[in-house]
mmCIF file of N, CA and C and ligand atoms in Angstrom:
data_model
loop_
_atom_site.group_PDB
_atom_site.id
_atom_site.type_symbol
_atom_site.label_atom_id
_atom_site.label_comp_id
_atom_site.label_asym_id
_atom_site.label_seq_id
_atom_site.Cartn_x
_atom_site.Cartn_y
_atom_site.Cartn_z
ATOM 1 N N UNK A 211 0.840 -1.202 0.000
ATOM 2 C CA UNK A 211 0.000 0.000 0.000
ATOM 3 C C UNK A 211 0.877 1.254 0.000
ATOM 4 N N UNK A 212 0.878 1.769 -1.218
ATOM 5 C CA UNK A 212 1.498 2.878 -1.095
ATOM 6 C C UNK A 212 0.579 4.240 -0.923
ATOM 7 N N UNK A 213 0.749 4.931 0.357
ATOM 8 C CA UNK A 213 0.050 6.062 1.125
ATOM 9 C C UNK A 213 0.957 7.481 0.542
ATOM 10 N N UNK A 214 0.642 8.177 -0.475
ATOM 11 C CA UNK A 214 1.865 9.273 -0.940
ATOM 12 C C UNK A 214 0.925 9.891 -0.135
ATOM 13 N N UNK A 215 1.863 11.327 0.037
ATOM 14 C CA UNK A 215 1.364 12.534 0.340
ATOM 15 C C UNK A 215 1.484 13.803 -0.927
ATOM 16 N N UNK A 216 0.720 14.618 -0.610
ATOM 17 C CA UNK A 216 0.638 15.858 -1.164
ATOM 18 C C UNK A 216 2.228 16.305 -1.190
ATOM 19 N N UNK A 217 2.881 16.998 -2.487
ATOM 20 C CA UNK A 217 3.955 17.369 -2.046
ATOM 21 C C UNK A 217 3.696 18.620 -1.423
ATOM 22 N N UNK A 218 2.401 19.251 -1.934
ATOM 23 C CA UNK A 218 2.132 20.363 -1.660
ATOM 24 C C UNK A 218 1.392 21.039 -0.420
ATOM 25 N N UNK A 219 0.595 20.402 0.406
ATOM 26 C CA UNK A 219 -0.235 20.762 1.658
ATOM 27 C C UNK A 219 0.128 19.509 2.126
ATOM 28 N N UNK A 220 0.895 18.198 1.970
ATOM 29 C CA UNK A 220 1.135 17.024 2.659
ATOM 30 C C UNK A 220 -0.515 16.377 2.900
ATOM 31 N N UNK A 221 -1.529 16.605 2.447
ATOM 32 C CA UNK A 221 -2.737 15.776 2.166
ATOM 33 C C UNK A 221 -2.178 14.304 1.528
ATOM 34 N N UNK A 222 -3.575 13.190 1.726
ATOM 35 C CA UNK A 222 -3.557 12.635 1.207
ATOM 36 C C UNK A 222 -3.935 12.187 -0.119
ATOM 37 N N UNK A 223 -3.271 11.797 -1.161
ATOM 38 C CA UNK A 223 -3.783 11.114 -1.969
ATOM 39 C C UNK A 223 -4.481 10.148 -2.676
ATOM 40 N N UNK A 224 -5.563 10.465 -3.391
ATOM 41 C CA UNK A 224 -6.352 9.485 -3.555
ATOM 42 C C UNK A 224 -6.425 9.340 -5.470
ATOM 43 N N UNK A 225 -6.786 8.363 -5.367
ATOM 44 C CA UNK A 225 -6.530 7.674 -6.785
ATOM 45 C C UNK A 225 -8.139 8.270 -7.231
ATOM 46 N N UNK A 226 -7.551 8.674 -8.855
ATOM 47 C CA UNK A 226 -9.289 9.474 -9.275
ATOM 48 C C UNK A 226 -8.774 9.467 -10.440
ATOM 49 N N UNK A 227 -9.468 10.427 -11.368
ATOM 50 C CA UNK A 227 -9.392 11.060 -12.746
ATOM 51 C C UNK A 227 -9.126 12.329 -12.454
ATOM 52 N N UNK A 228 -8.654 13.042 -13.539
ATOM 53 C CA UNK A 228 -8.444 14.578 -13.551
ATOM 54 C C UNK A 228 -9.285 14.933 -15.172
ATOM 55 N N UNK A 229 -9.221 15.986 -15.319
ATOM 56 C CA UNK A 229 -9.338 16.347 -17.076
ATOM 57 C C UNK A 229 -7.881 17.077 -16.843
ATOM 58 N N UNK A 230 -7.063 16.846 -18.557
ATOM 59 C CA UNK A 230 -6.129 17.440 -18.622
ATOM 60 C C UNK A 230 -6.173 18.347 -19.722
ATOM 61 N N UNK A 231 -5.769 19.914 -19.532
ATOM 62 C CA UNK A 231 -6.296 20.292 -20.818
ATOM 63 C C UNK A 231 -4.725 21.118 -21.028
ATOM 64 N N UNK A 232 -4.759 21.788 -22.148
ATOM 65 C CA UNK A 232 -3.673 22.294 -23.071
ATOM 66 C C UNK A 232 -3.802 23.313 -24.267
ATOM 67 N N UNK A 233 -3.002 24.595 -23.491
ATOM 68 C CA UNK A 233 -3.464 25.112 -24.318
ATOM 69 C C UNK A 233 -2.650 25.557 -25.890
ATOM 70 N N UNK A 234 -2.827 24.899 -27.172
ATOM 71 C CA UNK A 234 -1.758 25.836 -28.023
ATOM 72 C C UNK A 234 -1.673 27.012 -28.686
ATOM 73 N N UNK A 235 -0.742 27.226 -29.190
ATOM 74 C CA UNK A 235 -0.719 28.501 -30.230
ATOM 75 C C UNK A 235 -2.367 28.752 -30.851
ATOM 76 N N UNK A 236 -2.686 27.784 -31.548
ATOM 77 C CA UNK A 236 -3.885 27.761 -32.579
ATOM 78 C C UNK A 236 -5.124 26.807 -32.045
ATOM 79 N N UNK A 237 -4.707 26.485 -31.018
ATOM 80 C CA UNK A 237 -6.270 26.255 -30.189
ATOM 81 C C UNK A 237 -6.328 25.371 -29.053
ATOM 82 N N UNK A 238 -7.204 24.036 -28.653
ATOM 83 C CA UNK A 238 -7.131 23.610 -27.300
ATOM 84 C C UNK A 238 -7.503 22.305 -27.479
ATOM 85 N N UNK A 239 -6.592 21.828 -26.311
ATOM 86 C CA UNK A 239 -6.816 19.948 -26.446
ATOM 87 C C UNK A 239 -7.406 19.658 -24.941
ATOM 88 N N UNK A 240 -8.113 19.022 -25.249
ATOM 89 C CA UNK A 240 -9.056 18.759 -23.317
ATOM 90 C C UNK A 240 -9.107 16.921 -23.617
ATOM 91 N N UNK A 241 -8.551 16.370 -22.551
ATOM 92 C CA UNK A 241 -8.447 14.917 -22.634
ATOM 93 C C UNK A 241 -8.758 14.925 -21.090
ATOM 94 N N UNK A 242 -10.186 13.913 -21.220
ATOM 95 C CA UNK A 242 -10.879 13.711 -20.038
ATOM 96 C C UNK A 242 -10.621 12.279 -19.330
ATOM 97 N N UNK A 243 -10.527 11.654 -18.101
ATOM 98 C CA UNK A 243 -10.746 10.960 -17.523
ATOM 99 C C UNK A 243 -9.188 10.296 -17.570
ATOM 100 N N UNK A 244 -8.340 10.771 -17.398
ATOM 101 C CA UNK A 244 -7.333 11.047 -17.255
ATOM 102 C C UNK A 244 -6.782 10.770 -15.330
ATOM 103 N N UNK A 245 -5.823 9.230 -15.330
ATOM 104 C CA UNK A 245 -6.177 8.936 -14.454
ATOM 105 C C UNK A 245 -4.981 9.694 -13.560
ATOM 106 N N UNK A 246 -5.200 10.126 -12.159
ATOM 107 C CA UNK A 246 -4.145 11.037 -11.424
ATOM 108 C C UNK A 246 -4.284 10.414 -9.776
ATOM 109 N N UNK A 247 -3.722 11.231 -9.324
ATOM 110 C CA UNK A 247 -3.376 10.937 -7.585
ATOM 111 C C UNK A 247 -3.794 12.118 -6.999
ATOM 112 N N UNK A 248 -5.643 12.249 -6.911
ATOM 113 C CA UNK A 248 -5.867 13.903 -6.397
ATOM 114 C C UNK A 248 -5.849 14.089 -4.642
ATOM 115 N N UNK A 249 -5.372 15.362 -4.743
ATOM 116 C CA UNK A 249 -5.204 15.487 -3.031
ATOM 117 C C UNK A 249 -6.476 15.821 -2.710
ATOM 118 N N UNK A 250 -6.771 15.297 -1.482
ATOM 119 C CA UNK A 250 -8.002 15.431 -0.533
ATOM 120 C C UNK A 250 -8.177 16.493 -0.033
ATOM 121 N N UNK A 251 -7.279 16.830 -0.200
ATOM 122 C CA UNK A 251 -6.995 18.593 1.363
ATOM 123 C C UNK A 251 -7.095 19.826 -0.110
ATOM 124 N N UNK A 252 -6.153 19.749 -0.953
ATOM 125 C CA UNK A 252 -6.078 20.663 -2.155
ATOM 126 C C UNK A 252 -6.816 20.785 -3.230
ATOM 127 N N UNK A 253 -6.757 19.479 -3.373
ATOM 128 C CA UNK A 253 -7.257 19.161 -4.613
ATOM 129 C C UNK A 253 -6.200 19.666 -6.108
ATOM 130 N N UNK A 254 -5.098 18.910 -5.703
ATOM 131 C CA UNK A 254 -3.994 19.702 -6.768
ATOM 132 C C UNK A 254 -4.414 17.807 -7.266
ATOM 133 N N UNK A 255 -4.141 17.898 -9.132
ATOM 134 C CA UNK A 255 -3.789 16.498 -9.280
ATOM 135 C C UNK A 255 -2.735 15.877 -9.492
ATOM 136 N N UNK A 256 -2.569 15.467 -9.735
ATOM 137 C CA UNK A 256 -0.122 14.687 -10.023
ATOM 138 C C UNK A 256 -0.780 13.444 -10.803
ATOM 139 N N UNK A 257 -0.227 13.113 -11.955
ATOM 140 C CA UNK A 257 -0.377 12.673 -13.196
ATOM 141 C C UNK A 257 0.778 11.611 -13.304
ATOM 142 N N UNK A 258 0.907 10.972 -13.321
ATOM 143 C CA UNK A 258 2.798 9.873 -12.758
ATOM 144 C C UNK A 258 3.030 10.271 -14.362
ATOM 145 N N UNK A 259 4.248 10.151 -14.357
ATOM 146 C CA UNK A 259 5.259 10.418 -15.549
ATOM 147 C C UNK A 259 4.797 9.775 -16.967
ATOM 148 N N UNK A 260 4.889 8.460 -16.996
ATOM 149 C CA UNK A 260 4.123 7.510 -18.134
ATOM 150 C C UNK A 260 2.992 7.899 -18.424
ATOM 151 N N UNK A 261 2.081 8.419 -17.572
ATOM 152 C CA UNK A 261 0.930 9.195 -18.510
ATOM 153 C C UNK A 261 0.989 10.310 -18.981
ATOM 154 N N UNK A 262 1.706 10.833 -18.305
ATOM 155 C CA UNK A 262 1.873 12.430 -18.828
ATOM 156 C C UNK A 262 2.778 12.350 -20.133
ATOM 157 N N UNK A 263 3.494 11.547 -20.252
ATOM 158 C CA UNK A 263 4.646 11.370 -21.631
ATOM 159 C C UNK A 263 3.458 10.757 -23.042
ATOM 160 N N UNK A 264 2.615 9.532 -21.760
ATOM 161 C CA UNK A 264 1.161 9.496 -23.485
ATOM 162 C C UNK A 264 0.672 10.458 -23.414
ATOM 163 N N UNK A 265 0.219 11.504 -22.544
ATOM 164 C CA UNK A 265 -0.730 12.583 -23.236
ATOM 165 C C UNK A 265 0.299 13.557 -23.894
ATOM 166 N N UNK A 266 1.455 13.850 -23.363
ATOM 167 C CA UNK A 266 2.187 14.371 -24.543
ATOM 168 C C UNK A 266 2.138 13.660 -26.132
ATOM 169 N N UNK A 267 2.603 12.676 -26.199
ATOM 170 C CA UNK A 267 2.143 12.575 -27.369
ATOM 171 C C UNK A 267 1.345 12.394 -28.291
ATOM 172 N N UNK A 268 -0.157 12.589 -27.466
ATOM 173 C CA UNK A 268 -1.721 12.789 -27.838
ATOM 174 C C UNK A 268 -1.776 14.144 -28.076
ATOM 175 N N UNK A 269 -1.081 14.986 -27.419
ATOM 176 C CA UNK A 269 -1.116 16.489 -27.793
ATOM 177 C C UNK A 269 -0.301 16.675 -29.278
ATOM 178 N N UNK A 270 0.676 15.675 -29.248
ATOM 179 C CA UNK A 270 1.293 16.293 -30.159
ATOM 180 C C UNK A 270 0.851 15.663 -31.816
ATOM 181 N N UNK A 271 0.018 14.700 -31.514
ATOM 182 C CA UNK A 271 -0.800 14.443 -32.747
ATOM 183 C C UNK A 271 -1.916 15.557 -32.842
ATOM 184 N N UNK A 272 -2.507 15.849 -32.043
ATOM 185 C CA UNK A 272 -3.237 16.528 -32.299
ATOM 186 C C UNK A 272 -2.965 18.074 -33.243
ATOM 187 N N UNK A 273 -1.522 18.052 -32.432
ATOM 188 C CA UNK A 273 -0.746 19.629 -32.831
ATOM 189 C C UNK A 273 -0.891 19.351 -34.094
ATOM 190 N N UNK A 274 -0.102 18.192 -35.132
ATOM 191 C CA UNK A 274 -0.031 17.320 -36.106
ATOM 192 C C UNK A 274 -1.153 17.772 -37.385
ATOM 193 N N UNK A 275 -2.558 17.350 -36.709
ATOM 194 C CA UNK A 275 -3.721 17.823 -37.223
ATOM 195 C C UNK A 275 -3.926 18.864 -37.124
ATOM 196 N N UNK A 276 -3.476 19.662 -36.430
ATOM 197 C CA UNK A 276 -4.142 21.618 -36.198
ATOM 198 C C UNK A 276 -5.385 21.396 -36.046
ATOM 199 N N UNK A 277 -5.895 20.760 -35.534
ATOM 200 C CA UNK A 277 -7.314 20.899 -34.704
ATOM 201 C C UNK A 277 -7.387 22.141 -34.046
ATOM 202 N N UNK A 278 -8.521 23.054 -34.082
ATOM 203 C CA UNK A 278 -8.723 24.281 -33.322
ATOM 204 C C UNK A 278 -9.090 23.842 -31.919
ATOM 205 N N UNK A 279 -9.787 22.624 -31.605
ATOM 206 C CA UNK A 279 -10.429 22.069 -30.769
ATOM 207 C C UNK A 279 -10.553 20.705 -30.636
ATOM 208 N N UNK A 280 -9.976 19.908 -29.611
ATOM 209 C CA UNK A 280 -10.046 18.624 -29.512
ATOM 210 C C UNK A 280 -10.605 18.218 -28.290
ATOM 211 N N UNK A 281 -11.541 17.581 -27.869
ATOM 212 C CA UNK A 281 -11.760 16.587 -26.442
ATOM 213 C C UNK A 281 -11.557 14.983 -26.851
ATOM 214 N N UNK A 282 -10.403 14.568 -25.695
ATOM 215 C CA UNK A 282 -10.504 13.135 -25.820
ATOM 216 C C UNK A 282 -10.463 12.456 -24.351
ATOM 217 N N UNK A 283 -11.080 11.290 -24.668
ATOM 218 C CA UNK A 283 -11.186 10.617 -24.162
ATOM 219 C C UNK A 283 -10.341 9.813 -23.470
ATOM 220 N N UNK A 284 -9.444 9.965 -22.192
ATOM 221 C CA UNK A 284 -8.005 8.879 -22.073
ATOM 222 C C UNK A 284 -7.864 7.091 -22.294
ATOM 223 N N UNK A 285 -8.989 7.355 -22.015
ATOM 224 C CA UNK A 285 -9.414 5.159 -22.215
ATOM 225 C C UNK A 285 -9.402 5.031 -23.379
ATOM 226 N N UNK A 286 -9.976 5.974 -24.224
ATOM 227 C CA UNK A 286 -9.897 5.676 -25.975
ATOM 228 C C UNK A 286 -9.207 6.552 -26.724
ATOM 229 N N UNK A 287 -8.048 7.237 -26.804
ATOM 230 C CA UNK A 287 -7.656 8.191 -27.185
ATOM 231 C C UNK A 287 -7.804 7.925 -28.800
ATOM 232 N N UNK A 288 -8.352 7.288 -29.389
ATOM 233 C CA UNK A 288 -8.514 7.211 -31.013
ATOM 234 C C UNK A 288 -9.441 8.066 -31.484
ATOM 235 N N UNK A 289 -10.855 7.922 -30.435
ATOM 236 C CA UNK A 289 -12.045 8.559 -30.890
ATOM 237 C C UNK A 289 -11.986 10.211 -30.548
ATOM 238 N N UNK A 290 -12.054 10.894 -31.325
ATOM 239 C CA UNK A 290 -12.115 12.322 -30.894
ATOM 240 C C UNK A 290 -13.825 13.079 -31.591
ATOM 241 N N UNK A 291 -13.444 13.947 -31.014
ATOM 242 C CA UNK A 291 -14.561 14.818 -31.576
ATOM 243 C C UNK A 291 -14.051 16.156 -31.950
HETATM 244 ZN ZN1 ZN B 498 -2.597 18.949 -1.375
#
């Protein structure tokens, strides 16, 4: 059982979703359900490294396409709208 703390208010962490969004030059990527470690006390979220490196490179397809506007989905990142 790993019990992290907040680095930030030392709360505890609890396992959830976040939405992660992004903003670029030429418009915005919102990728929902996006799984994180949210603090109880803050509510800041922390994203572990390996996901944050796939949604980087979900952003950067997207950049790819120049989408003005993207929401995706993290469980299915294929389907967009
Ligand atoms: Zn906190």
């Amino acid at each position: 059982m790993s019990k992290r703390k907040c680095p930030i208010c030392g709360g505890n962490l609890k396992k959830g979703t976040t939405t992660y969004t992004v903003d670029l030059e030429f418009g915005l990527v919102v990728v929902r359900k996006v799984p994180a470690k949210i603090c109880s006390q803050c509510g800041e979220d922390w994203i572990d490294p390996d996901i944050a490196s796939k949604l980087e490179e979900t952003v950067a397809q997207a950049r790819e396409k120049g989408t003005e506007f993207e929401v995706i989905t993290y469980d299915n990142t294929v389907t967009t709208h």
